PDB file of C-alpha atoms in Angstrom:
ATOM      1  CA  UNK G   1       0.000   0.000   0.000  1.00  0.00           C
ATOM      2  CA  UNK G   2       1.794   3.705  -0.830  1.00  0.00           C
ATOM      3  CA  UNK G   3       2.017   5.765   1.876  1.00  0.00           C
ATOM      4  CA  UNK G   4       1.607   9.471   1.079  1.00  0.00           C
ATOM      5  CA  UNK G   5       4.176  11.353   2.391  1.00  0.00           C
ATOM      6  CA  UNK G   6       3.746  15.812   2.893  1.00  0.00           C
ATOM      7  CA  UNK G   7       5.657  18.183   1.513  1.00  0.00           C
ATOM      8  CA  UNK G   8       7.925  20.089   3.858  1.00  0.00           C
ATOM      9  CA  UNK G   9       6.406  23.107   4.854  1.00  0.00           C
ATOM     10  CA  UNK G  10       9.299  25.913   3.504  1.00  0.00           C
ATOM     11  CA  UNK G  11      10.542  28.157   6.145  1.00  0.00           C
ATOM     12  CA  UNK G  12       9.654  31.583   5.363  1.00  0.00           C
ATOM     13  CA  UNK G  13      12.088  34.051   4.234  1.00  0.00           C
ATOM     14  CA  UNK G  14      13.666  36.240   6.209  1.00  0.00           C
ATOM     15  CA  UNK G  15      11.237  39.598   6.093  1.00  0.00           C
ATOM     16  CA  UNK G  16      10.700  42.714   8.484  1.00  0.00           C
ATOM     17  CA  UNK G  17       8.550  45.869   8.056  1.00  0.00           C
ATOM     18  CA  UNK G  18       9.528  49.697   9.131  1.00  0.00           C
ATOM     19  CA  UNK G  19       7.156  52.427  10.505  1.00  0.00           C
ATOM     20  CA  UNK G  20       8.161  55.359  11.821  1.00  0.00           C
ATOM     21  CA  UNK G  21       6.238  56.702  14.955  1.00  0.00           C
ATOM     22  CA  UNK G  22       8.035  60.083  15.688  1.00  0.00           C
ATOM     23  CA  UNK G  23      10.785  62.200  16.748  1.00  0.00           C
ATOM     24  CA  UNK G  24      12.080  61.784  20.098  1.00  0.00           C
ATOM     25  CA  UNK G  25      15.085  64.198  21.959  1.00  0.00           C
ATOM     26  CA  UNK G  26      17.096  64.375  24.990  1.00  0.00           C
ATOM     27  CA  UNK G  27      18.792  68.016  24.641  1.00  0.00           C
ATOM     28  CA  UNK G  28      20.763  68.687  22.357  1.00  0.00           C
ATOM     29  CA  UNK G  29      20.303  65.393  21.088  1.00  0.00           C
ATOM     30  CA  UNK G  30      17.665  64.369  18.752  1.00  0.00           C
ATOM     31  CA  UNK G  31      16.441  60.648  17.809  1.00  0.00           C
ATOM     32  CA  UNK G  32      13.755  58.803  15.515  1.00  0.00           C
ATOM     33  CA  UNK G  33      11.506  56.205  16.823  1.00  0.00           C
ATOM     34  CA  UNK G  34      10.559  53.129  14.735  1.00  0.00           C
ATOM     35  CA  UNK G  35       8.710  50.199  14.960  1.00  0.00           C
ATOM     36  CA  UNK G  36      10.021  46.986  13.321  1.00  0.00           C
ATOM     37  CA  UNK G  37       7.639  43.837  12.659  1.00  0.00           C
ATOM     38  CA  UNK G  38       9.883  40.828  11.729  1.00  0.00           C
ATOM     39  CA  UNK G  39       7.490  39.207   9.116  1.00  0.00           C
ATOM     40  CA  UNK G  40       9.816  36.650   8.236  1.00  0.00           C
ATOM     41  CA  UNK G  41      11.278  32.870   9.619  1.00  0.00           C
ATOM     42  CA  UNK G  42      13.996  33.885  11.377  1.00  0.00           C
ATOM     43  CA  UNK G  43      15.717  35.880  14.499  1.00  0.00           C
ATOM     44  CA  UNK G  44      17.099  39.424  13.909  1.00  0.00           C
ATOM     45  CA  UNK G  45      19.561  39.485  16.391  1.00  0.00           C
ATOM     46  CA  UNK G  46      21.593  42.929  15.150  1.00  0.00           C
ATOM     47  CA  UNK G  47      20.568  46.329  13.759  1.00  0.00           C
ATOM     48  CA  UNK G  48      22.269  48.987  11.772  1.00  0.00           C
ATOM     49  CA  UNK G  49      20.021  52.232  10.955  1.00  0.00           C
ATOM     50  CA  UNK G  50      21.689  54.917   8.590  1.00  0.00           C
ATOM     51  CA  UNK G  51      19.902  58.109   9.103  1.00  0.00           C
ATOM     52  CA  UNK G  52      20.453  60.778   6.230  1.00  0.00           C
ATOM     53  CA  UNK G  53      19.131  64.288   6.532  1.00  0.00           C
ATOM     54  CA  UNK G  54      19.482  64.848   2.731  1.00  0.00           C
ATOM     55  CA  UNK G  55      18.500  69.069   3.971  1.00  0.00           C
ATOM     56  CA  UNK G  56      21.682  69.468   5.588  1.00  0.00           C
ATOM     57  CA  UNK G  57      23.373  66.237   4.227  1.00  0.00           C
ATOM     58  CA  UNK G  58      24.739  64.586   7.339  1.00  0.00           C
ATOM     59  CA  UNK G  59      24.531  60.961   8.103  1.00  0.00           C
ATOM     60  CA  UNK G  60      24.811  58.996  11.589  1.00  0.00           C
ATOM     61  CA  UNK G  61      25.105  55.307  11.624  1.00  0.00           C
ATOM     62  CA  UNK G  62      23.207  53.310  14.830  1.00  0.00           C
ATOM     63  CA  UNK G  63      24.865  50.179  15.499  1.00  0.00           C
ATOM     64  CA  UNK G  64      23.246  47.623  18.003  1.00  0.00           C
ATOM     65  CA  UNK G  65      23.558  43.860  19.241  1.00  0.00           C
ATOM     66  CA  UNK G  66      19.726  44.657  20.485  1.00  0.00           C
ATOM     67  CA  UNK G  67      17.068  46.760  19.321  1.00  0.00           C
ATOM     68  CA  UNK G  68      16.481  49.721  21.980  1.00  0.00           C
ATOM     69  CA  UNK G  69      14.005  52.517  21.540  1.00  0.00           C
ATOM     70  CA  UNK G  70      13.894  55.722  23.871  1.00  0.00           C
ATOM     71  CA  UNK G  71      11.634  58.251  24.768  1.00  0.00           C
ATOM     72  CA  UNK G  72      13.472  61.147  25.425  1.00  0.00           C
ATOM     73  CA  UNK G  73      16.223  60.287  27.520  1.00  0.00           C
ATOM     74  CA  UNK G  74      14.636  57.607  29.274  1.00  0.00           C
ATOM     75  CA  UNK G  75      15.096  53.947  28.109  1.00  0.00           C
ATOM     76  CA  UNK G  76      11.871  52.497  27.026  1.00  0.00           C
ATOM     77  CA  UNK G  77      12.842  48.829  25.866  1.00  0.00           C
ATOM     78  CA  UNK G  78      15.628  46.598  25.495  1.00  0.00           C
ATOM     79  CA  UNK G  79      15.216  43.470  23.193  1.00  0.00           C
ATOM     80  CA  UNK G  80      17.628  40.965  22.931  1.00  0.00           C
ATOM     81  CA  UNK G  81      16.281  39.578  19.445  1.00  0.00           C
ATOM     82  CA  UNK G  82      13.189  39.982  17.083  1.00  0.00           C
ATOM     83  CA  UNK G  83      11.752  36.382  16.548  1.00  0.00           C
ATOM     84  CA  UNK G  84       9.268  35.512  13.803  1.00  0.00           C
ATOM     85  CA  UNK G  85       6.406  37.258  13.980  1.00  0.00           C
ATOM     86  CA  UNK G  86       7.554  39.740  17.253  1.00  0.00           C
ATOM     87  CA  UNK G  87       7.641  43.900  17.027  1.00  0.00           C
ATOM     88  CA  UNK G  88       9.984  46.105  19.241  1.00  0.00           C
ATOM     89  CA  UNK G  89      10.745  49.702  18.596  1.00  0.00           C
ATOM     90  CA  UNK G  90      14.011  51.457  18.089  1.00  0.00           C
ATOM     91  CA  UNK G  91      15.751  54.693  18.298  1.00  0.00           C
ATOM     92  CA  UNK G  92      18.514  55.855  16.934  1.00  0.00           C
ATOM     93  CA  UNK G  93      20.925  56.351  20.104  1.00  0.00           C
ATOM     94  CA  UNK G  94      23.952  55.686  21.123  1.00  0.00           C
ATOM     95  CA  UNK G  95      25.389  55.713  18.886  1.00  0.00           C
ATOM     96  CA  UNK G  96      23.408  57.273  16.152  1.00  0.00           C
ATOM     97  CA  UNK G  97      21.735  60.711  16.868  1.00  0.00           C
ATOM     98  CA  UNK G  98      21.530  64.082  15.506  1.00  0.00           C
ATOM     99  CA  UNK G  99      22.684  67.211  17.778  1.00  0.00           C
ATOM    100  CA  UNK G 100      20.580  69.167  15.807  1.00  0.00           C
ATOM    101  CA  UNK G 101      16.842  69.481  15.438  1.00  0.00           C
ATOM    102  CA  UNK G 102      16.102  67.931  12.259  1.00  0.00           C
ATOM    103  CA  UNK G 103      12.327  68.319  12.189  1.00  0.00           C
ATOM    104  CA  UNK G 104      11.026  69.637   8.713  1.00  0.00           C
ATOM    105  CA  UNK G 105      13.984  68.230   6.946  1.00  0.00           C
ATOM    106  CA  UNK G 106      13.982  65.134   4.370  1.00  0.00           C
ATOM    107  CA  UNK G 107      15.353  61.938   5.949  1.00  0.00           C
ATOM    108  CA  UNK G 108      16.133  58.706   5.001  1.00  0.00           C
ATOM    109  CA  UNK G 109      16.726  55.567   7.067  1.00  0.00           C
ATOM    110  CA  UNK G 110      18.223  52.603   6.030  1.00  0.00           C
ATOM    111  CA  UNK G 111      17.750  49.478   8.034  1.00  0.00           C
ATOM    112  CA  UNK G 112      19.950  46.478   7.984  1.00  0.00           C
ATOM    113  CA  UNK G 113      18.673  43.418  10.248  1.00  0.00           C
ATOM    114  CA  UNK G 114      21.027  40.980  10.250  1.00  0.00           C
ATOM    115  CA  UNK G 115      20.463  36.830  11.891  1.00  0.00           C
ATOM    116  CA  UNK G 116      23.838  37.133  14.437  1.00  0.00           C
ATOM    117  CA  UNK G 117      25.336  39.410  16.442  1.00  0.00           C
ATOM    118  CA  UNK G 118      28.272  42.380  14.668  1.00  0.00           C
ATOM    119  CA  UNK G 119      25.655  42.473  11.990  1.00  0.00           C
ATOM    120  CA  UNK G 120      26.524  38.647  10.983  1.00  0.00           C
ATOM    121  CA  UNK G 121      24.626  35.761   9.572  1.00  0.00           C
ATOM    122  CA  UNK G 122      21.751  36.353   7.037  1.00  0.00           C
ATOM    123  CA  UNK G 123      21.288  40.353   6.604  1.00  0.00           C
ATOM    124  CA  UNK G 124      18.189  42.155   4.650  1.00  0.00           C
ATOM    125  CA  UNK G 125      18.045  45.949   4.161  1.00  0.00           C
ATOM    126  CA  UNK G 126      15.213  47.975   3.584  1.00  0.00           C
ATOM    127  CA  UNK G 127      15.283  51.774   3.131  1.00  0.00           C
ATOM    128  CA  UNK G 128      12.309  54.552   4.431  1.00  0.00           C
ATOM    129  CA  UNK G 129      11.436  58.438   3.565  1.00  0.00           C
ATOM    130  CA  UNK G 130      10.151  60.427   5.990  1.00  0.00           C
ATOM    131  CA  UNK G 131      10.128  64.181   6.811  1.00  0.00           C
ATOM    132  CA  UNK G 132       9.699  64.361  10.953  1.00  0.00           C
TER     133      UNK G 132
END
């Protein structure tokens, strides 16, 4: 008699969304707060955000073995990881701010999630435009 074996079920790929919910500051410091929805099958465990004021052209580069968001200069939340399926929000401190007040201006963030720590593993990038 044939037995009818399944399919393996495919693991998803490795997917996240970006949102961003506002501008946050801790004088003279200023921030951006995102949320991030991994929407994929595996653990982000690393974050690098490049945040580009293309008004005054500068660029700061967040680097992070967690994903941390602030409000102001209090710390809101610490995540180790982003499994499938989980959100967290982030902020783009330490390292990473402006120490200028970029609201008005045209920004754009790119996001690089990456599957191990040092921004190892499987990475994915996706880019945003947003004027705070």
């Amino acid at each position: 008699m044939p037995v009818f074996t399944p399919a393996a079920t495919p693991t998803p790929a490795p997917g996240f969304t970006v949102a961003y919910l506002g501008i946050t500051n801790c004088a003279p410091q200023y921030a951006f707060r995102f949320s991030i929805t991994n929407t994929g099958g595996v653990t982000w465990e690393s974050i690098r955000i490049v945040a580009t004021d293309n008004t005054t052209a500068t660029s700061t580069t967040h680097i992070l073995d967690s994903f941390r968001s602030y409000n102001g200069c209090v710390l809101e939340m610490e995540q180790s990881d982003l499994m499938p399926g989980e959100s967290g929000n982030v902020a783009n401190v330490n390292p990473g701010q402006f120490n200028y007040d970029p609201s008005g201006h045209s920004i754009t963030a790119t996001f690089t999630l990456c599957t191990a720590n040092g921004l190892g593993g499987t990475c994915l990038s996706q880019t945003i435009n947003f004027t705070p």
